[in-house]
Short mmCIF file of C-alpha atoms and ligand atoms in Angstrom, two decimals:
data_model
loop_
_atom_site.label_atom_id
_atom_site.label_comp_id
_atom_site.label_asym_id
_atom_site.label_seq_id
_atom_site.Cartn_x
_atom_site.Cartn_y
_atom_site.Cartn_z
CA UNK A 1 0.00 0.00 0.00
CA UNK A 2 1.32 3.44 -0.85
CA UNK A 3 1.86 5.85 2.02
CA UNK A 4 -0.93 8.30 1.29
CA UNK A 5 -0.84 11.92 2.41
CA UNK A 6 -4.41 12.97 1.76
CA UNK A 7 -7.90 11.85 0.85
CA UNK A 8 -9.75 13.57 -1.96
CA UNK A 9 -13.53 13.57 -1.43
CA UNK A 10 -15.81 14.31 -4.39
CA UNK A 11 -19.34 15.63 -4.38
CA UNK A 12 -21.92 14.33 -6.82
CA UNK A 13 -25.32 15.70 -7.65
CA UNK A 14 -25.03 18.62 -5.31
CA UNK A 15 -22.77 20.43 -7.69
CA UNK A 16 -25.64 20.77 -10.15
CA UNK A 17 -27.91 22.38 -7.63
CA UNK A 18 -26.84 25.97 -8.42
CA UNK A 19 -27.84 28.32 -5.64
CA UNK A 20 -27.99 25.59 -3.02
CA UNK A 21 -24.48 24.47 -3.67
CA UNK A 22 -22.75 26.28 -0.86
CA UNK A 23 -25.40 25.20 1.65
CA UNK A 24 -24.93 21.59 0.57
CA UNK A 25 -21.17 21.82 0.67
CA UNK A 26 -21.25 23.29 4.15
CA UNK A 27 -23.48 20.47 5.39
CA UNK A 28 -21.21 17.80 3.90
CA UNK A 29 -18.13 19.52 5.32
CA UNK A 30 -19.67 19.67 8.80
CA UNK A 31 -20.51 15.97 8.60
CA UNK A 32 -16.99 15.08 7.45
CA UNK A 33 -15.50 17.10 10.32
CA UNK A 34 -17.75 15.32 12.79
CA UNK A 35 -16.63 11.90 11.56
CA UNK A 36 -13.00 13.04 11.75
CA UNK A 37 -13.25 13.88 15.43
CA UNK A 38 -12.15 10.28 15.94
CA UNK A 39 -8.93 11.19 14.06
CA UNK A 40 -7.82 14.47 15.65
CA UNK A 41 -4.51 14.54 13.75
CA UNK A 42 -6.30 15.03 10.43
CA UNK A 43 -6.99 18.41 8.81
CA UNK A 44 -9.77 19.32 6.41
CA UNK A 45 -9.59 21.68 3.44
CA UNK A 46 -12.44 22.69 1.18
CA UNK A 47 -11.31 23.76 -2.28
CA UNK A 48 -12.87 24.09 -5.71
CA UNK A 49 -15.92 21.97 -4.88
CA UNK A 50 -13.87 19.20 -3.30
CA UNK A 51 -12.93 18.28 0.23
CA UNK A 52 -9.34 17.30 1.04
CA UNK A 53 -8.48 15.47 4.23
CA UNK A 54 -4.81 15.78 5.15
CA UNK A 55 -4.02 12.53 6.94
CA UNK A 56 -0.93 13.55 8.93
CA UNK A 57 -0.03 9.88 9.41
CA UNK A 58 -3.54 8.51 10.03
CA UNK A 59 -4.34 5.30 8.09
CA UNK A 60 -5.90 6.15 4.71
CA UNK A 61 -7.93 2.96 4.39
CA UNK A 62 -9.48 3.21 7.85
CA UNK A 63 -10.36 6.90 7.53
CA UNK A 64 -11.84 6.47 4.04
CA UNK A 65 -13.88 3.50 5.30
CA UNK A 66 -15.52 5.91 7.77
CA UNK A 67 -15.90 8.79 5.35
CA UNK A 68 -17.47 6.74 2.57
CA UNK A 69 -20.65 6.68 4.65
CA UNK A 70 -21.00 10.46 4.58
CA UNK A 71 -24.01 11.40 2.48
CA UNK A 72 -23.32 13.71 -0.44
CA UNK A 73 -19.81 12.30 -1.01
CA UNK A 74 -19.78 10.22 -4.20
CA UNK A 75 -16.23 8.93 -4.20
CA UNK A 76 -12.92 9.07 -2.38
CA UNK A 77 -9.38 8.83 -3.72
CA UNK A 78 -6.32 8.38 -1.52
CA UNK A 79 -3.68 10.83 -2.74
CA UNK A 80 0.10 11.17 -2.59
CA UNK A 81 1.30 14.75 -2.58
CA UNK A 82 4.54 16.18 -3.91
CA UNK A 83 5.90 19.52 -5.09
CA UNK A 84 4.99 20.93 -8.49
CA UNK A 85 8.36 20.42 -10.19
CA UNK A 86 8.85 17.72 -12.78
CA UNK A 87 11.96 16.48 -10.89
CA UNK A 88 9.73 15.86 -7.88
CA UNK A 89 6.78 14.42 -9.77
CA UNK A 90 8.70 11.69 -11.62
CA UNK A 91 10.20 9.96 -8.55
CA UNK A 92 6.86 10.24 -6.77
CA UNK A 93 5.10 8.57 -9.71
CA UNK A 94 7.63 5.73 -9.54
CA UNK A 95 7.12 5.39 -5.79
CA UNK A 96 3.37 5.38 -6.26
CA UNK A 97 3.42 2.60 -8.85
CA UNK A 98 6.09 0.58 -7.04
CA UNK A 99 4.00 0.48 -3.92
CA UNK A 100 1.13 -1.15 -5.78
CA UNK A 101 0.72 -4.80 -6.51
CA UNK A 102 2.46 -5.04 -9.90
CA UNK A 103 2.62 -8.48 -11.48
CA UNK A 104 3.84 -9.51 -14.93
CA UNK A 105 1.57 -7.90 -17.49
CA UNK A 106 -0.11 -5.30 -15.23
CA UNK A 107 -1.15 -2.42 -17.47
CA UNK A 108 -1.16 1.27 -16.67
CA UNK A 109 -1.53 4.69 -18.11
CA UNK A 110 -0.69 8.16 -16.89
CA UNK A 111 -3.44 10.73 -17.01
CA UNK A 112 -1.87 14.07 -16.17
CA UNK A 113 -3.74 17.35 -15.83
CA UNK A 114 -2.09 20.73 -15.61
CA UNK A 115 -4.47 22.76 -13.48
CA UNK A 116 -1.76 25.36 -12.81
CA UNK A 117 -1.28 26.86 -16.23
CA UNK A 118 2.15 28.33 -15.43
CA UNK A 119 3.59 24.83 -15.05
CA UNK A 120 6.00 24.57 -18.01
CA UNK A 121 5.02 21.10 -19.28
CA UNK A 122 1.67 20.48 -21.03
CA UNK A 123 -0.64 17.67 -19.92
CA UNK A 124 0.08 15.69 -23.11
CA UNK A 125 3.83 16.01 -22.77
CA UNK A 126 3.67 15.08 -19.14
CA UNK A 127 2.00 11.72 -19.88
CA UNK A 128 5.06 10.74 -21.90
CA UNK A 129 7.68 12.33 -19.68
CA UNK A 130 6.34 10.41 -16.68
CA UNK A 131 5.44 7.08 -18.34
CA UNK A 132 8.95 6.42 -19.66
CA UNK A 133 10.82 6.41 -16.30
CA UNK A 134 7.96 4.54 -14.60
CA UNK A 135 8.17 1.77 -17.22
CA UNK A 136 11.91 1.63 -16.79
CA UNK A 137 11.62 1.29 -13.02
CA UNK A 138 8.90 -1.39 -13.22
CA UNK A 139 9.78 -3.83 -16.02
CA UNK A 140 6.61 -5.90 -15.39
CA UNK A 141 4.43 -3.01 -16.38
CA UNK A 142 2.91 -2.38 -19.80
CA UNK A 143 1.02 0.59 -21.18
CA UNK A 144 -2.62 0.30 -22.12
CA UNK A 145 -4.26 3.63 -22.85
CA UNK A 146 -7.76 2.19 -23.32
CA UNK A 147 -8.41 -0.17 -20.41
CA UNK A 148 -5.49 -0.01 -18.00
CA UNK A 149 -5.44 -1.85 -14.67
CA UNK A 150 -3.97 1.26 -13.08
CA UNK A 151 -4.78 4.76 -14.21
CA UNK A 152 -2.30 7.02 -12.48
CA UNK A 153 -3.89 10.44 -12.34
CA UNK A 154 -1.66 13.40 -11.72
CA UNK A 155 -3.01 16.86 -11.01
CA UNK A 156 -0.50 19.66 -11.04
CA UNK A 157 -1.63 22.60 -8.93
CA UNK A 158 0.32 25.63 -7.81
CA UNK A 159 0.39 24.54 -4.18
CA UNK A 160 1.35 20.95 -4.96
CA UNK A 161 0.90 17.94 -7.23
CA UNK A 162 -1.57 15.20 -6.40
CA UNK A 163 -1.12 11.59 -7.51
CA UNK A 164 -3.95 9.11 -7.17
CA UNK A 165 -5.40 6.04 -8.80
CA UNK A 166 -7.99 4.33 -6.65
CA UNK A 167 -11.57 5.65 -6.73
CA UNK A 168 -13.57 4.30 -3.78
CA UNK A 169 -17.34 4.64 -4.26
CA UNK A 170 -19.06 6.44 -1.38
CA UNK A 171 -22.65 6.85 -0.18
CA UNK A 172 -23.64 9.59 -2.64
CA UNK A 173 -27.01 11.32 -2.41
CA UNK A 174 -27.43 14.67 -0.68
CA UNK A 175 -25.63 15.88 2.45
CA UNK A 176 -27.11 15.26 5.85
CA UNK A 177 -30.36 17.00 6.56
CA UNK A 178 -30.39 19.30 3.53
CA UNK A 179 -33.83 18.31 2.23
CA UNK A 180 -36.09 18.73 5.26
CA UNK A 181 -37.37 16.43 7.97
CA UNK A 182 -39.52 13.29 7.79
CA UNK A 183 -40.76 10.71 10.28
CA UNK A 184 -39.70 7.10 9.66
CA UNK A 185 -42.06 4.34 10.77
CA UNK A 186 -39.46 1.95 12.13
CA UNK A 187 -40.51 -1.62 12.79
CA UNK A 188 -38.11 -4.36 13.78
CA UNK A 189 -38.17 -5.77 10.24
CA UNK A 190 -35.68 -5.76 7.41
CA UNK A 191 -37.30 -3.11 5.24
CA UNK A 192 -37.94 -0.04 7.35
CA UNK A 193 -34.32 0.51 8.49
CA UNK A 194 -33.23 0.34 4.85
CA UNK A 195 -36.00 2.79 3.93
CA UNK A 196 -34.69 5.08 6.66
CA UNK A 197 -31.13 4.93 5.38
CA UNK A 198 -32.34 5.58 1.80
CA UNK A 199 -34.31 8.60 3.01
CA UNK A 200 -31.32 9.95 4.91
CA UNK A 201 -29.18 9.47 1.84
CA UNK A 202 -31.60 11.70 -0.02
CA UNK A 203 -30.78 14.47 2.46
CA UNK A 204 -33.76 13.94 4.75
CA UNK A 205 -33.45 14.38 8.45
CA UNK A 206 -35.22 11.43 10.07
CA UNK A 207 -36.95 10.94 13.38
CA UNK A 208 -38.10 7.38 14.06
CA UNK A 209 -41.50 6.27 15.35
CA UNK A 210 -42.00 2.78 16.72
CA UNK A 211 -45.30 1.30 17.88
CA UNK A 212 -45.05 -1.28 20.63
CA UNK A 213 -47.65 -3.37 22.40
CA UNK A 214 -45.91 -3.80 25.70
CA UNK A 215 -46.45 -6.15 27.59
CA UNK A 216 -47.66 -8.26 24.63
CA UNK A 217 -44.40 -7.38 22.94
CA UNK A 218 -41.26 -7.84 25.03
CA UNK A 219 -38.60 -5.41 26.14
CA UNK A 220 -36.26 -7.40 23.91
CA UNK A 221 -38.31 -6.31 20.91
CA UNK A 222 -37.94 -2.70 22.00
CA UNK A 223 -34.20 -3.08 22.53
CA UNK A 224 -33.95 -4.45 19.01
CA UNK A 225 -35.59 -1.31 17.63
CA UNK A 226 -33.33 0.89 19.76
CA UNK A 227 -30.34 -1.00 18.35
CA UNK A 228 -31.62 -0.53 14.81
CA UNK A 229 -32.07 3.19 15.46
CA UNK A 230 -28.51 3.23 16.77
CA UNK A 231 -27.20 1.83 13.51
CA UNK A 232 -29.12 4.52 11.62
CA UNK A 233 -27.78 7.13 14.04
CA UNK A 234 -24.29 5.99 13.05
CA UNK A 235 -24.96 7.39 9.59
CA UNK A 236 -26.34 10.63 10.91
CA UNK A 237 -24.73 11.49 14.24
CA UNK A 238 -27.80 11.12 16.41
CA UNK A 239 -31.44 10.30 15.94
CA UNK A 240 -34.69 10.74 17.87
CA UNK A 241 -36.85 7.71 18.50
CA UNK A 242 -40.50 8.07 19.49
CA UNK A 243 -41.86 5.00 21.25
CA UNK A 244 -45.65 4.87 20.97
CA UNK A 245 -47.81 2.72 23.29
CA UNK A 246 -50.08 0.86 20.90
CA UNK A 247 -51.55 -1.86 23.15
CA UNK A 248 -54.97 -0.29 23.78
CA UNK A 249 -55.56 0.55 20.14
CA UNK A 250 -54.53 -2.90 19.07
CA UNK A 251 -56.87 -4.45 21.62
CA UNK A 252 -59.78 -2.28 20.46
CA UNK A 253 -59.16 -3.18 16.84
CA UNK A 254 -58.72 -6.87 17.60
CA UNK A 255 -61.98 -6.95 19.55
CA UNK A 256 -63.93 -5.24 16.78
CA UNK A 257 -64.29 -8.58 15.05
CA UNK A 258 -62.94 -7.66 11.62
CA UNK A 259 -60.02 -9.99 11.53
CA UNK A 260 -59.34 -9.91 7.81
CA UNK A 261 -58.87 -6.10 7.78
CA UNK A 262 -57.03 -5.95 11.10
CA UNK A 263 -53.72 -4.99 9.51
CA UNK A 264 -55.39 -2.29 7.41
CA UNK A 265 -56.98 -0.81 10.54
CA UNK A 266 -53.71 -1.02 12.46
CA UNK A 267 -51.72 0.66 9.74
CA UNK A 268 -54.23 3.47 9.47
CA UNK A 269 -54.12 4.02 13.23
CA UNK A 270 -50.31 4.09 13.05
CA UNK A 271 -50.38 6.65 10.28
CA UNK A 272 -52.81 8.87 12.20
CA UNK A 273 -50.52 8.86 15.22
CA UNK A 274 -47.43 9.37 13.07
CA UNK A 275 -49.12 12.32 11.37
CA UNK A 276 -49.82 13.96 14.73
CA UNK A 277 -46.23 13.33 15.84
CA UNK A 278 -44.92 14.72 12.53
CA UNK A 279 -46.86 17.92 13.07
CA UNK A 280 -45.54 18.29 16.61
CA UNK A 281 -41.99 17.76 15.45
CA UNK A 282 -42.13 19.84 12.26
CA UNK A 283 -41.69 16.87 9.95
CA UNK A 284 -43.18 17.22 6.49
CA UNK A 285 -43.55 13.61 5.37
CA UNK A 286 -43.82 10.02 6.59
CA UNK A 287 -41.43 7.29 5.43
CA UNK A 288 -42.27 3.57 5.48
CA UNK A 289 -40.55 0.37 4.38
CA UNK A 290 -43.44 -0.66 2.13
CA UNK A 291 -42.52 -2.57 -1.02
CA UNK A 292 -45.23 -3.13 -3.60
CA UNK A 293 -46.85 -6.56 -3.37
CA UNK A 294 -44.60 -7.86 -0.58
CA UNK A 295 -47.44 -8.68 1.81
CA UNK A 296 -51.24 -8.22 1.90
CA UNK A 297 -50.94 -4.74 3.40
CA UNK A 298 -48.65 -3.67 0.59
CA UNK A 299 -50.82 -4.37 -2.45
CA UNK A 300 -51.74 -1.27 -4.39
CA UNK A 301 -55.31 -1.45 -3.09
CA UNK A 302 -54.08 -1.72 0.52
CA UNK A 303 -51.61 1.11 0.10
CA UNK A 304 -54.39 3.25 -1.29
CA UNK A 305 -56.79 2.62 1.59
CA UNK A 306 -54.07 2.90 4.23
CA UNK A 307 -52.55 6.04 2.74
CA UNK A 308 -55.86 7.91 2.59
CA UNK A 309 -55.78 8.44 6.31
CA UNK A 310 -53.00 11.02 6.16
CA UNK A 311 -52.59 14.19 4.17
CA UNK A 312 -48.83 14.15 4.57
CA UNK A 313 -46.74 12.84 1.67
CA UNK A 314 -46.05 9.15 2.23
CA UNK A 315 -42.55 8.32 1.06
CA UNK A 316 -41.83 4.68 0.32
CA UNK A 317 -38.21 4.51 -0.81
CA UNK A 318 -38.38 0.74 -1.38
CA UNK A 319 -41.71 0.58 -3.16
CA UNK A 320 -40.23 -0.79 -6.40
CA UNK A 321 -37.28 -2.67 -4.88
CA UNK A 322 -37.01 -6.47 -4.84
CA UNK A 323 -36.55 -8.22 -1.50
CA UNK A 324 -33.15 -9.60 -2.53
CA UNK A 325 -31.91 -6.11 -3.19
CA UNK A 326 -33.36 -4.82 0.09
CA UNK A 327 -31.58 -7.62 1.96
CA UNK A 328 -28.33 -6.74 0.20
CA UNK A 329 -28.68 -3.12 1.29
CA UNK A 330 -29.59 -4.15 4.84
CA UNK A 331 -26.39 -6.20 4.99
CA UNK A 332 -24.37 -3.33 3.62
CA UNK A 333 -25.66 -0.77 6.09
CA UNK A 334 -25.38 -3.21 9.00
CA UNK A 335 -29.03 -3.64 10.02
CA UNK A 336 -29.71 -7.13 8.63
CA UNK A 337 -28.37 -9.21 11.52
CA UNK A 338 -30.42 -7.18 13.98
CA UNK A 339 -33.55 -7.29 11.85
CA UNK A 340 -33.60 -11.07 11.66
CA UNK A 341 -33.52 -11.49 15.45
CA UNK A 342 -36.72 -13.32 16.29
CA UNK A 343 -38.44 -10.87 18.66
CA UNK A 344 -42.06 -10.31 17.82
CA UNK A 345 -43.40 -7.04 16.43
CA UNK A 346 -46.80 -5.70 17.46
CA UNK A 347 -48.19 -6.54 14.01
CA UNK A 348 -47.14 -10.17 14.14
CA UNK A 349 -49.16 -10.69 17.31
CA UNK A 350 -52.51 -10.39 15.57
CA UNK A 351 -51.74 -11.65 12.12
CA UNK A 352 -55.04 -12.79 10.64
CA UNK A 353 -55.27 -16.11 8.82
CA UNK A 354 -56.36 -14.51 5.58
CA UNK A 355 -55.66 -10.77 5.51
CA UNK A 356 -57.44 -8.95 2.72
CA UNK A 357 -55.40 -7.80 -0.22
CA UNK A 358 -58.21 -5.60 -1.49
CA UNK A 359 -59.76 -3.56 1.33
CA UNK A 360 -62.64 -1.19 0.65
CA UNK A 361 -62.16 2.36 1.88
CA UNK A 362 -65.82 2.99 2.71
CA UNK A 363 -66.13 -0.18 4.76
CA UNK A 364 -62.90 0.57 6.61
CA UNK A 365 -64.12 4.07 7.43
CA UNK A 366 -67.43 2.63 8.68
CA UNK A 367 -65.64 0.20 10.97
CA UNK A 368 -63.52 3.03 12.37
CA UNK A 369 -66.61 5.19 12.92
CA UNK A 370 -68.20 2.31 14.84
CA UNK A 371 -65.35 2.35 17.36
CA UNK A 372 -66.01 5.50 19.40
CA UNK A 373 -63.08 4.96 21.76
CA UNK A 374 -60.58 4.86 18.88
CA UNK A 375 -60.13 8.63 18.48
CA UNK A 376 -59.51 9.05 22.17
CA UNK A 377 -57.05 6.16 22.24
CA UNK A 378 -55.15 7.67 19.35
CA UNK A 379 -54.86 10.94 21.23
CA UNK A 380 -53.74 9.07 24.33
CA UNK A 381 -51.10 7.22 22.34
CA UNK A 382 -49.73 10.52 21.03
CA UNK A 383 -49.64 11.95 24.54
CA UNK A 384 -48.10 8.79 25.99
CA UNK A 385 -45.30 8.71 23.45
CA UNK A 386 -41.84 8.51 24.96
CA UNK A 387 -39.07 10.22 23.06
CA UNK A 388 -35.47 9.14 23.42
CA UNK A 389 -32.31 10.43 21.78
CA UNK A 390 -30.15 7.73 20.30
CA UNK A 391 -26.44 8.21 19.78
CA UNK A 392 -24.19 5.60 18.18
CA UNK A 393 -21.81 3.77 20.44
CA UNK A 394 -23.36 5.05 23.63
CA UNK A 395 -24.68 2.52 26.10
CA UNK A 396 -28.36 2.77 26.71
CA UNK A 397 -29.27 2.99 30.33
CA UNK A 398 -32.89 2.75 31.21
CA UNK A 399 -34.27 3.04 34.66
CA UNK A 400 -35.50 -0.45 35.37
CA UNK A 401 -38.40 0.20 37.66
CA UNK A 402 -39.82 3.30 36.10
CA UNK A 403 -42.63 3.51 33.60
CA UNK A 404 -41.30 5.23 30.49
CA UNK A 405 -43.37 8.41 30.55
CA UNK A 406 -40.68 11.09 30.52
CA UNK A 407 -40.70 13.17 27.36
CA UNK A 408 -37.43 13.98 25.67
CA UNK A 409 -35.25 11.80 27.82
CA UNK A 410 -31.69 11.75 26.44
CA UNK A 411 -29.81 8.52 26.35
P1 ATP B 1 -40.38 -4.21 7.80
O1 ATP B 1 -39.30 -5.15 7.47
O2 ATP B 1 -40.01 -2.82 7.65
O3 ATP B 1 -41.05 -4.53 9.10
P2 ATP B 1 -42.45 -5.63 6.50
O4 ATP B 1 -42.30 -6.21 5.19
O5 ATP B 1 -42.42 -6.49 7.71
O6 ATP B 1 -41.45 -4.45 6.66
P3 ATP B 1 -44.95 -4.62 7.36
O7 ATP B 1 -44.80 -5.30 8.68
O8 ATP B 1 -46.13 -4.86 6.53
O9 ATP B 1 -43.73 -4.79 6.41
O10 ATP B 1 -44.88 -3.07 7.62
C1 ATP B 1 -44.86 -2.15 6.60
C2 ATP B 1 -44.28 -0.86 7.11
O11 ATP B 1 -45.09 -0.34 8.17
C3 ATP B 1 -42.91 -1.04 7.74
O12 ATP B 1 -41.91 -1.01 6.78
C4 ATP B 1 -42.85 0.12 8.68
O13 ATP B 1 -42.50 1.32 8.00
C5 ATP B 1 -44.28 0.23 9.17
N1 ATP B 1 -44.44 -0.51 10.42
C6 ATP B 1 -44.91 -1.76 10.60
N2 ATP B 1 -44.92 -2.12 11.89
C7 ATP B 1 -44.45 -1.05 12.60
C8 ATP B 1 -44.20 -0.76 13.98
N3 ATP B 1 -44.46 -1.64 14.93
N4 ATP B 1 -43.73 0.45 14.30
C9 ATP B 1 -43.45 1.36 13.35
N5 ATP B 1 -43.65 1.15 12.04
C10 ATP B 1 -44.14 -0.04 11.65
MG1 MG B 2 -42.55 -5.52 9.74
#
């Protein structure tokens, strides 16, 4: 591995967003600086729509592994830095290539760019001037200008010359929190954490809402959701989790005797509560892990009837995504192993034998109107919601013998 001096972080889409550009860049820069608090020796520079991280001896691979999760960064290249004189650039190019894994027949090309126009050698000339001594120093190497194994890129700037080859893909999307706030309905399943990560990647700030039916659902199930929120918080810094007591509502709905539309009724009650919580917390949309056709409650007809209960935009990042792909993403973002833990969710407690795939809105509304206590219970659930702040890596200490009624308790 070459001894890298710097990381070059590139922005993607945000550069096309004209007026918003500096706001986006500031948000990404702040996020990068936050991640780098774990590496106090590093320094950050923001130049020409790029971020440079001066490593000052910190390990390039470890730091880039952390930074590739920063939203708004599309790719990262580890960089060697030298002076902007041809006598300095040539030996550095040799060192760079020599430190890579060159075997017989490895191909390369030099792609030089003279950003500093006063540099006496043109980009074209430089490609040749540098290739020749590199080839001489590494006899195993061959040139391939079309599809090289190694493309050695050299940028000559007034303040120094940057050499890099590797381009590590990063999270992409928009920087943290630059597109407003939404409430994520977070179950203990595979889908909703991935939906949350996808929403955050789009620049949304997320607060999580989880409905529990304690004591029908266990504390283990709640811990699992807290752990999932912690993983999400790792991508964001910190995250609020609203824990909603759902037992009474679920009991009312279960006793109403409409088993086949139970899930429809439950989802609508959840959305009503989430809408009230969104308004209280200035969130402008709801996010769910729904994926079209995955289960009875996610047919188009079900989504229609369920969605009618809220006037907020319902964002479903995974609506067109196959389960395999969702699982792949869950593994990548580190939520999968938690999601498959067997603790029951409130919805699995009352799963009907044959849930309807085609509910009728009028009938659903009639059932709801026939349950006079429902409105009150929804209000109670909103009022009884416990809000906790989740930070990655911090142990969660809950008071054992206390009912969780405190608002805005910080973990
Ligand atoms: P997931 O893996 O996200 O649980 P799923 O395929 O199990 O998805 P459902 O159980 O039908 O899907 O739930 C659909 C969506 O409803 C979830 O993705 C989530 O956004 C929301 N949801 C379901 N149960 C809860 C819950 N107990 N608390 C909060 N949101 C929930
Ligand atoms: Mg679920």
